[in-house]
Short mmCIF file of C-alpha atoms and ligand atoms in Angstrom, two decimals:
data_model
loop_
_atom_site.label_atom_id
_atom_site.label_comp_id
_atom_site.label_asym_id
_atom_site.label_seq_id
_atom_site.Cartn_x
_atom_site.Cartn_y
_atom_site.Cartn_z
CA MET A 103 10.75 4.01 7.50
CA THR A 104 10.43 0.27 6.95
CA GLY A 105 9.17 -1.28 3.69
CA VAL A 106 7.80 -4.83 3.46
CA CYS A 107 7.91 -6.56 0.08
CA SER A 108 8.94 -9.77 -1.66
CA THR A 109 12.52 -10.74 -2.60
CA GLY A 110 12.42 -9.33 -6.14
CA ASN A 111 11.26 -5.89 -4.92
CA VAL A 112 13.78 -5.33 -2.11
CA ASP A 113 16.12 -3.13 -4.18
CA THR A 114 13.23 -1.06 -5.58
CA VAL A 115 11.79 -0.43 -2.12
CA ARG A 116 15.22 0.54 -0.78
CA SER A 117 15.74 2.91 -3.75
CA LEU A 118 12.44 4.61 -2.88
CA GLY A 119 13.88 5.65 0.48
CA ALA A 120 13.10 2.87 2.97
CA ASP A 121 15.72 2.80 5.75
CA HIS A 122 14.94 -0.82 6.45
CA VAL A 123 13.45 -3.43 4.11
CA ILE A 124 11.84 -6.70 5.18
CA ASP A 125 11.40 -9.54 2.68
CA HIS A 126 8.03 -10.98 3.69
CA THR A 127 8.91 -14.40 2.21
CA ARG A 128 11.75 -14.73 4.77
CA GLU A 129 10.56 -12.77 7.77
CA ASP A 130 7.17 -11.96 9.29
CA PHE A 131 7.39 -8.34 10.43
CA THR A 132 4.48 -8.85 12.86
CA GLN A 133 6.61 -11.33 14.81
CA GLY A 134 9.64 -9.01 15.09
CA GLU A 135 10.80 -6.74 17.89
CA ARG A 136 10.36 -3.40 16.08
CA ARG A 137 7.38 -1.24 17.02
CA TYR A 138 5.84 1.16 14.50
CA ASP A 139 4.10 4.56 14.79
CA LEU A 140 2.05 3.91 11.64
CA ILE A 141 1.37 0.89 9.44
CA LEU A 142 0.04 1.49 5.91
CA ASP A 143 -1.38 -1.91 4.98
CA ASN A 144 -1.59 -2.38 1.20
CA VAL A 145 -2.01 -6.15 1.14
CA ALA A 146 -4.16 -7.26 4.12
CA SER A 147 -1.81 -10.16 4.79
CA HIS A 148 -2.32 -10.14 8.58
CA SER A 149 -5.13 -9.78 11.09
CA PHE A 150 -5.69 -6.55 13.00
CA ALA A 151 -4.49 -8.34 16.17
CA GLU A 152 -1.18 -9.18 14.46
CA TYR A 153 -0.71 -5.58 13.30
CA ARG A 154 -1.59 -4.32 16.79
CA ARG A 155 1.18 -6.42 18.24
CA VAL A 156 3.82 -4.36 16.43
CA LEU A 157 2.05 -0.97 16.59
CA LYS A 158 3.19 1.40 19.32
CA PRO A 159 0.56 1.97 22.06
CA GLU A 160 -0.71 5.10 20.28
CA GLY A 161 0.16 3.93 16.77
CA THR A 162 -2.12 4.08 13.74
CA LEU A 163 -3.13 1.38 11.27
CA ILE A 164 -4.30 2.50 7.82
CA PRO A 165 -5.96 -0.41 5.98
CA ASN A 166 -5.53 0.54 2.33
CA SER A 167 -6.12 -2.80 0.68
CA GLY A 168 -9.08 -3.40 -1.57
CA HIS A 169 -8.54 -7.10 -0.79
CA ALA A 170 -9.37 -6.65 2.89
CA GLY A 171 -13.17 -6.46 2.66
CA MET A 172 -15.49 -4.31 4.74
CA GLY A 173 -15.69 -6.97 7.50
CA TYR A 174 -11.99 -6.53 8.23
CA VAL A 175 -12.20 -2.73 8.19
CA PHE A 176 -15.32 -2.71 10.41
CA LYS A 177 -13.81 -5.18 12.91
CA ALA A 178 -10.61 -3.14 13.08
CA PHE A 179 -12.66 0.05 13.59
CA LEU A 180 -14.70 -1.55 16.41
CA LEU A 181 -11.57 -2.79 18.15
CA SER A 182 -9.95 0.62 17.86
CA LEU A 183 -12.77 2.04 20.05
CA PHE A 184 -11.39 0.05 22.98
CA VAL A 185 -7.65 0.56 22.54
CA ARG A 186 -5.44 3.63 22.16
CA GLN A 187 -4.20 2.40 18.81
CA GLN A 188 -6.14 3.98 15.96
CA GLU A 189 -7.52 2.56 12.73
CA ARG A 190 -8.19 4.95 9.85
CA PRO A 191 -9.54 3.48 6.61
CA PHE A 192 -8.28 5.28 3.55
CA VAL A 193 -10.48 5.75 0.50
CA SER A 194 -9.21 8.10 -2.16
CA THR A 195 -11.65 10.49 -3.79
CA PRO A 196 -9.66 12.05 -6.64
CA ASN A 197 -10.21 15.76 -7.21
CA GLN A 198 -8.54 18.42 -9.33
CA ASP A 199 -6.72 20.20 -6.46
CA ASP A 200 -5.11 16.96 -5.24
CA LEU A 201 -4.12 16.01 -8.79
CA ILE A 202 -2.47 19.43 -9.31
CA THR A 203 -0.58 19.01 -6.01
CA LEU A 204 0.52 15.52 -7.08
CA LYS A 205 1.64 16.87 -10.46
CA GLU A 206 3.79 19.47 -8.68
CA LEU A 207 5.31 16.87 -6.33
CA VAL A 208 6.21 14.65 -9.28
CA GLY A 209 7.40 17.61 -11.40
CA THR A 210 9.77 18.83 -8.67
CA GLY A 211 11.07 15.31 -8.04
CA ARG A 212 9.77 15.10 -4.46
CA VAL A 213 7.67 12.06 -5.44
CA THR A 214 9.05 9.47 -7.84
CA PRO A 215 6.28 7.33 -9.33
CA VAL A 216 7.17 3.69 -9.91
CA ILE A 217 5.71 2.69 -13.26
CA ASP A 218 5.65 -1.02 -14.01
CA ARG A 219 3.93 -1.17 -17.41
CA THR A 220 2.10 1.10 -19.82
CA TYR A 221 -0.67 0.01 -22.20
CA PRO A 222 -2.46 1.84 -25.03
CA LEU A 223 -6.18 2.43 -24.44
CA ARG A 224 -7.17 -0.41 -26.81
CA GLU A 225 -5.32 -2.89 -24.55
CA THR A 226 -7.11 -1.87 -21.35
CA ALA A 227 -8.50 -5.39 -20.84
CA GLU A 228 -4.96 -6.80 -21.03
CA ALA A 229 -3.80 -4.21 -18.47
CA PHE A 230 -6.53 -5.31 -16.05
CA ARG A 231 -5.66 -8.98 -16.59
CA TYR A 232 -2.06 -8.16 -15.65
CA LEU A 233 -3.16 -6.18 -12.57
CA ASP A 234 -5.46 -9.04 -11.52
CA GLN A 235 -2.47 -11.37 -11.28
CA GLY A 236 -1.45 -9.40 -8.17
CA HIS A 237 2.22 -8.84 -9.05
CA ALA A 238 2.30 -5.28 -10.36
CA ARG A 239 5.53 -3.53 -9.26
CA GLY A 240 4.08 -0.06 -9.00
CA LYS A 241 1.58 1.60 -11.29
CA VAL A 242 0.05 0.15 -14.47
CA ILE A 243 -0.71 3.01 -16.85
CA ILE A 244 -3.26 3.32 -19.69
CA ILE A 245 -2.08 5.85 -22.29
CA MET A 246 -4.81 7.91 -23.98
CA GLU A 247 -3.74 9.65 -27.18
CA ASN A 248 -5.50 12.72 -28.59
CA GLY A 249 -8.87 11.73 -30.03
CA GLU A 250 -9.26 8.47 -28.04
N1 LIG B 1282 -7.67 3.07 -0.75
C1 LIG B 1282 -7.67 3.38 -2.04
O1 LIG B 1282 -8.30 4.34 -2.45
C2 LIG B 1282 -6.85 2.54 -2.99
C3 LIG B 1282 -6.65 2.97 -4.30
C4 LIG B 1282 -5.87 2.18 -5.15
C5 LIG B 1282 -5.33 0.97 -4.68
N2 LIG B 1282 -5.58 0.58 -3.41
C6 LIG B 1282 -5.00 -0.67 -2.88
O2 LIG B 1282 -3.57 -0.60 -2.91
C7 LIG B 1282 -3.06 -1.93 -2.96
C8 LIG B 1282 -1.96 -2.02 -4.00
O3 LIG B 1282 -2.55 -2.07 -5.26
P1 LIG B 1282 -1.73 -2.47 -6.56
O4 LIG B 1282 -2.48 -1.87 -7.68
O5 LIG B 1282 -0.30 -2.09 -6.40
O6 LIG B 1282 -1.86 -4.02 -6.76
P2 LIG B 1282 -1.73 -5.36 -5.87
O7 LIG B 1282 -1.92 -6.45 -6.85
O8 LIG B 1282 -2.67 -5.34 -4.72
O9 LIG B 1282 -0.24 -5.34 -5.29
C9 LIG B 1282 0.78 -6.05 -5.92
C10 LIG B 1282 2.08 -5.92 -5.12
O10 LIG B 1282 1.89 -6.38 -3.77
C11 LIG B 1282 2.99 -7.23 -3.44
N3 LIG B 1282 2.61 -8.13 -2.35
C12 LIG B 1282 1.70 -9.13 -2.37
N4 LIG B 1282 1.62 -9.73 -1.15
C13 LIG B 1282 2.49 -9.08 -0.34
C14 LIG B 1282 2.87 -9.21 1.04
N5 LIG B 1282 2.32 -10.13 1.84
N6 LIG B 1282 3.80 -8.36 1.53
C15 LIG B 1282 4.37 -7.41 0.75
N7 LIG B 1282 4.07 -7.22 -0.57
C16 LIG B 1282 3.14 -8.06 -1.10
C17 LIG B 1282 3.30 -7.94 -4.73
O11 LIG B 1282 4.62 -8.48 -4.71
P3 LIG B 1282 4.93 -9.88 -5.50
O12 LIG B 1282 4.54 -9.66 -6.93
O13 LIG B 1282 6.39 -10.07 -5.37
O14 LIG B 1282 4.10 -10.91 -4.84
C18 LIG B 1282 3.16 -6.80 -5.75
O15 LIG B 1282 4.36 -6.01 -5.80
C19 LIG B 1282 -4.25 -2.87 -3.24
O16 LIG B 1282 -4.61 -3.52 -2.06
C20 LIG B 1282 -5.34 -1.90 -3.70
O17 LIG B 1282 -6.62 -2.42 -3.39
C21 LIG B 1282 -6.31 1.34 -2.56
#
């Protein structure tokens, strides 16, 4: 598994289990020689054509970035009708069963959440301002105490 991140996050990404880490400020992974079975795109930093270049012939692209816009997702979907490579948009619809499964995965240590900052409920606006800066290193958590 390869992780792509900026210089300051290389150690974190490696500690999460990436076998290979690419610092996107020094190297453009879409110009490299490696070919990938699946690309989970969280940042929409490249075009679908650039991702396709490094996807294996039957590889899958999952555009997961809210920054991408529906135009990008639609274009990628249309293109995927004509090539073997697949494009599968991911939209999470939280439900109780999935949350219970996630709780078990975290509880047994199979998933380690990366928590950047926590805020009390009254500082929710501040939490969103931080998130909007685009540099969160993992999750930003709002803590709700009893009675809030
Ligand atoms: N599909 C869904 O249901 C769903 C749900 C939740 C979130 N999302 C999406 O998941 C993505 C991540 O969300 P987030 O809350 O973590 O906040 P975010 O602000 O989108 O991501 C911030 C992180 O991305 C890194 N980053 C920025 N440009 C990069 C690049 N070109 N290559 C590698 N890393 C880069 C930043 O590193 P630096 O600070 O070092 O620049 C920072 O660590 C977002 O696109 C969001 O829309 C999707």
